[in-house]
mmCIF file of C-alpha atoms in Angstrom:
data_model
loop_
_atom_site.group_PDB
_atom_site.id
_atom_site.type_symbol
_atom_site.label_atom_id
_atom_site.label_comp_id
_atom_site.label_asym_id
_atom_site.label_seq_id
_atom_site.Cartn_x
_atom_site.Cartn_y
_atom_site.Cartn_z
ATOM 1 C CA UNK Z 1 -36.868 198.324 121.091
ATOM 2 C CA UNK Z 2 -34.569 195.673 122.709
ATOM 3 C CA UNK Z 3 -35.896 192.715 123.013
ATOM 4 C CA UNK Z 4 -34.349 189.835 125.853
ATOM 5 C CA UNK Z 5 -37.588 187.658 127.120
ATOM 6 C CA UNK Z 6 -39.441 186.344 124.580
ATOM 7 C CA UNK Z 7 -42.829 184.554 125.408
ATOM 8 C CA UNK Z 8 -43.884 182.190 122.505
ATOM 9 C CA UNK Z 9 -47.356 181.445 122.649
ATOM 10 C CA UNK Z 10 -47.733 177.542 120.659
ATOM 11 C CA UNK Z 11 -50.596 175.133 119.890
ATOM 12 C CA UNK Z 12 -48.240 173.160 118.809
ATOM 13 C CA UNK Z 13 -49.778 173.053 114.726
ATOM 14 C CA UNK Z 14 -47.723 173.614 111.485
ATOM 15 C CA UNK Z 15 -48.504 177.486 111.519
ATOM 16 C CA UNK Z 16 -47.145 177.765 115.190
ATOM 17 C CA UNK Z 17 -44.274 176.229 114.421
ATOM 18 C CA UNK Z 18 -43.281 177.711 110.419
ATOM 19 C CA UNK Z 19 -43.636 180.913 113.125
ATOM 20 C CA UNK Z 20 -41.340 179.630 115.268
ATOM 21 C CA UNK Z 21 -38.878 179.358 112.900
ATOM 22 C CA UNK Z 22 -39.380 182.976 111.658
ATOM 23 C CA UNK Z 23 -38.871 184.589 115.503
ATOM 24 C CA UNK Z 24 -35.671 182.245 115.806
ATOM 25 C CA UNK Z 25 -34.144 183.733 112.454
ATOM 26 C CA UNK Z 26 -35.001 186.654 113.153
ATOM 27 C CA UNK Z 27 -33.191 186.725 116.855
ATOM 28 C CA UNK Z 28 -30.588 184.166 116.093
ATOM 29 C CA UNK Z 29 -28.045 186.753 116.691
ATOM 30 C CA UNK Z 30 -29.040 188.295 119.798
ATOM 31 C CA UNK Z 31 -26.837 186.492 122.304
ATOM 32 C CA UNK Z 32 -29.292 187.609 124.997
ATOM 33 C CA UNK Z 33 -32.447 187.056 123.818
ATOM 34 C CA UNK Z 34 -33.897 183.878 125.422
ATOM 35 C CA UNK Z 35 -37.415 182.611 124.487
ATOM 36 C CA UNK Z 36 -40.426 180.735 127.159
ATOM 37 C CA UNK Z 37 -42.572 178.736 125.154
ATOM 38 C CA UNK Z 38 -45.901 178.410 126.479
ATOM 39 C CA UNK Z 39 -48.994 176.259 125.328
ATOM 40 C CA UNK Z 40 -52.698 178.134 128.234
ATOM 41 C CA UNK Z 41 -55.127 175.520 129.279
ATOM 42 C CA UNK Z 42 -58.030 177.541 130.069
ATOM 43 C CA UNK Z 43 -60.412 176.462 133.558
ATOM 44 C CA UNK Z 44 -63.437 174.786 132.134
ATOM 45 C CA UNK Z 45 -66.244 176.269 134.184
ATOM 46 C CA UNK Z 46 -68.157 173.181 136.591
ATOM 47 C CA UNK Z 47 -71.490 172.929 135.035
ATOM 48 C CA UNK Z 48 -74.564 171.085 135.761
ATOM 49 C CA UNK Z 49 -74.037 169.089 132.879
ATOM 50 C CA UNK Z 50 -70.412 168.299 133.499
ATOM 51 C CA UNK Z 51 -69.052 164.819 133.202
ATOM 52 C CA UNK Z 52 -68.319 163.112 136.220
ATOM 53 C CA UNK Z 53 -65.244 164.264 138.100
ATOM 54 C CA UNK Z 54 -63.021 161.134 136.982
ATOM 55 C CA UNK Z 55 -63.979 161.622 133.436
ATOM 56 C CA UNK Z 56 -63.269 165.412 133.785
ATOM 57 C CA UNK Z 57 -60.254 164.586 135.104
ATOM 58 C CA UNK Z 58 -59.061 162.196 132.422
ATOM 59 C CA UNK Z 59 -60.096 165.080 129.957
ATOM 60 C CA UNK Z 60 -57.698 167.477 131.398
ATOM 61 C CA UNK Z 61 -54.959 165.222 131.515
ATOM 62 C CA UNK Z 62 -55.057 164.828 127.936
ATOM 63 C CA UNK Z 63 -55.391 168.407 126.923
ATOM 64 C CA UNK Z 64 -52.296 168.944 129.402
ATOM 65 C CA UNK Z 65 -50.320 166.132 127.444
ATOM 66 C CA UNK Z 66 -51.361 167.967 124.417
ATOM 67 C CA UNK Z 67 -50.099 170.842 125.451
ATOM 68 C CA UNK Z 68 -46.963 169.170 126.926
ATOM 69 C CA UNK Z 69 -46.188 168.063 123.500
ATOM 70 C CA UNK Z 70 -47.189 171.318 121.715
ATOM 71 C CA UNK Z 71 -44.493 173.178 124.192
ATOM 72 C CA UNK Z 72 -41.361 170.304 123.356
ATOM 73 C CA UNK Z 73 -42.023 170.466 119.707
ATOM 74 C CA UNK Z 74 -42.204 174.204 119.045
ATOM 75 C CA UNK Z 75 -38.942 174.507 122.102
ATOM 76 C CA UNK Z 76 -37.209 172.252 119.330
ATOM 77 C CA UNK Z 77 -37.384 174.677 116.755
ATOM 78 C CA UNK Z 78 -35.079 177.292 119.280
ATOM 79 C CA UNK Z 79 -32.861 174.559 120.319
ATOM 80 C CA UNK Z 80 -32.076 173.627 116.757
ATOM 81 C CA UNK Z 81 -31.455 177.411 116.529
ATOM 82 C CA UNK Z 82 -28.978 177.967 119.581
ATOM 83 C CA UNK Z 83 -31.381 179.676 121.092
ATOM 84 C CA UNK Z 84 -31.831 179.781 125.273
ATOM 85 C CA UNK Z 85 -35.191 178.149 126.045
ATOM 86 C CA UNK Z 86 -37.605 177.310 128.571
ATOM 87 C CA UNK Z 87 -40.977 175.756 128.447
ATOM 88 C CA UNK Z 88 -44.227 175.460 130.027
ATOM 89 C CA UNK Z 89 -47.944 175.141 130.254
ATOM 90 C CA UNK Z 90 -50.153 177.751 131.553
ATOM 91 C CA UNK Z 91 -53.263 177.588 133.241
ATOM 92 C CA UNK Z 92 -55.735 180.637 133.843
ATOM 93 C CA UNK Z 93 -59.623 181.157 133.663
ATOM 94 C CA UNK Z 94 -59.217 181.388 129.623
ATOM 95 C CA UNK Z 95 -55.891 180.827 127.269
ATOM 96 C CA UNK Z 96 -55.418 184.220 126.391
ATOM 97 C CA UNK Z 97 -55.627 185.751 129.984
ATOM 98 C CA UNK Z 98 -53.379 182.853 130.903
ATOM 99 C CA UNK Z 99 -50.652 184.066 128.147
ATOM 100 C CA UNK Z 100 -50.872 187.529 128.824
ATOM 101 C CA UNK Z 101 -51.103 187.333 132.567
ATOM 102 C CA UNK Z 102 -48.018 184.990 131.877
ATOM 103 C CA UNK Z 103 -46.083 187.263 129.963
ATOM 104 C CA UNK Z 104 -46.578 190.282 132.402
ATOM 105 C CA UNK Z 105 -45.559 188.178 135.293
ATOM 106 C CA UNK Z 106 -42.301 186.747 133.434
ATOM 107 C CA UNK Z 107 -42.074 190.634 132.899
ATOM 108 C CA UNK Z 108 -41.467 189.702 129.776
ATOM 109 C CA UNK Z 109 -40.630 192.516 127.003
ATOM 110 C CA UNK Z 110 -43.007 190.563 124.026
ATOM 111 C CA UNK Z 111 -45.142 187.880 123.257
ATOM 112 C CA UNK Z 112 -44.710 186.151 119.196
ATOM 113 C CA UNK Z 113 -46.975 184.298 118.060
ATOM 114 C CA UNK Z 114 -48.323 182.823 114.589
ATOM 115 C CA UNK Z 115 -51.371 184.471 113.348
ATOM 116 C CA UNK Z 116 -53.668 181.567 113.147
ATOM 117 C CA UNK Z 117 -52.863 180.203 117.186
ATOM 118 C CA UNK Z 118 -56.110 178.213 118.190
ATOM 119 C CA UNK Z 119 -57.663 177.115 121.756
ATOM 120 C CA UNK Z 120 -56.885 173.689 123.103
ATOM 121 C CA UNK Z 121 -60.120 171.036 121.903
ATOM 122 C CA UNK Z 122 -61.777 171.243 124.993
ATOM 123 C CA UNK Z 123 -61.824 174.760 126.159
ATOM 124 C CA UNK Z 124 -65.450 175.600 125.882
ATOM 125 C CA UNK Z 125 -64.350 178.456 123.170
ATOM 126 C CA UNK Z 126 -65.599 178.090 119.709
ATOM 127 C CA UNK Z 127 -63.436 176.563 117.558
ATOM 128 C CA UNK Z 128 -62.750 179.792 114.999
ATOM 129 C CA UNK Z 129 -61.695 181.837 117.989
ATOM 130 C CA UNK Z 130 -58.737 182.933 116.611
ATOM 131 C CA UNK Z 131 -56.342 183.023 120.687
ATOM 132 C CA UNK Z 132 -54.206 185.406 118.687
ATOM 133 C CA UNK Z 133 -56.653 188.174 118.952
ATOM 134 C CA UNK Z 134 -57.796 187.599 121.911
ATOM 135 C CA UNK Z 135 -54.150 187.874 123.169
ATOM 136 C CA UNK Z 136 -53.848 191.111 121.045
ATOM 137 C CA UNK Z 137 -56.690 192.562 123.184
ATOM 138 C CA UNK Z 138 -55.564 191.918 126.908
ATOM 139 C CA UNK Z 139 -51.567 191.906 126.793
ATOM 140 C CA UNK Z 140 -49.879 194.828 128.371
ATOM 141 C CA UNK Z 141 -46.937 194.132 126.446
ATOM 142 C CA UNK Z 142 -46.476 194.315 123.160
ATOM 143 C CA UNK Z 143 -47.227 191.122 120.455
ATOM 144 C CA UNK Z 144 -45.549 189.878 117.388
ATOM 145 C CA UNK Z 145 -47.614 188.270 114.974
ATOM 146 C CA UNK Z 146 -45.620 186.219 112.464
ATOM 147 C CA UNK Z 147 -46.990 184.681 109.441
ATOM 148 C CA UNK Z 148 -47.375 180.723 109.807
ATOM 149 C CA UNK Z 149 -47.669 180.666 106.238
ATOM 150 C CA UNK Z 150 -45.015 179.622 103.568
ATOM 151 C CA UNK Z 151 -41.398 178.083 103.870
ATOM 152 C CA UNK Z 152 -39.645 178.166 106.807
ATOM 153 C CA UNK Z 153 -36.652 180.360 107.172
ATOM 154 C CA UNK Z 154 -34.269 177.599 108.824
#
């Protein structure tokens, strides 16, 4: 399988980005390979019970400069690498939708990730929902799962 478009799915945590390092070692070579790194805010549904719309607001501005951040420090890891990058935050009505639905539209030929990839605080998804799997599930493209786990290989 060649591989040339890469779509790195981050939180932005230790594990995302010891994983990081493993997918850059392990294309380092490939002088075609280039890699999107992507942090999904999912829609938060409007509820009865929602805040008010300024507070709401204020809360998704945060999660996006989360995110924000979670996309420049994993995009480090492939500069520091030599690696061709791009970056951005996706939005759909859940974070793995949003990362698959992503990575088809990018046409993109695979979608790495670190085994242990969480939801955004603030997503309305339990907090031991594991985003990996619930990539796993709705991708039409295939996904690398890398250990976040151990040393990294830089």
């Amino acid at each position: 399988m060649y591989v040339r478009r890469i779509r790195f799915a981050t939180d932005g945590s230790p594990a995302a980005l010891r994983a990081a390092e493993r997918l850059a070692h392990m294309v380092r070579n490939n002088q075609e390979t280039s890699v999107t790194v992507v942090a999904a805010l999912p829609q938060r549904p409007i509820l009865p019970s929602s805040p008010p719309p300024e507070l709401e607001a204020e809360r998704e501005m945060g999660l996006r400069r989360e995110a924000e951040r979670a996309v420049a420090r994993t995009a480090q890891v492939f500069a520091s690498w030599g690696l061709p990058w791009s970056g951005k935050v996706v939005d759909g009505d859940c974070a793995c939708t949003a990362i698959a639905r992503a990575a088809e539209e990018d046409l993109s030929d695979l979608i790495a990730m670190s085994c242990v990839e969480r939801v955004f605080d603030g997503s309305g998804l339990p907090k031991d929902v594991n985003l990996t799997d619930e990539v796993m599930r709705r991708a039409s493209v295939p996904v690398l799962v890398l250990p976040g786990e151990g040393a990294a290989a830089h």
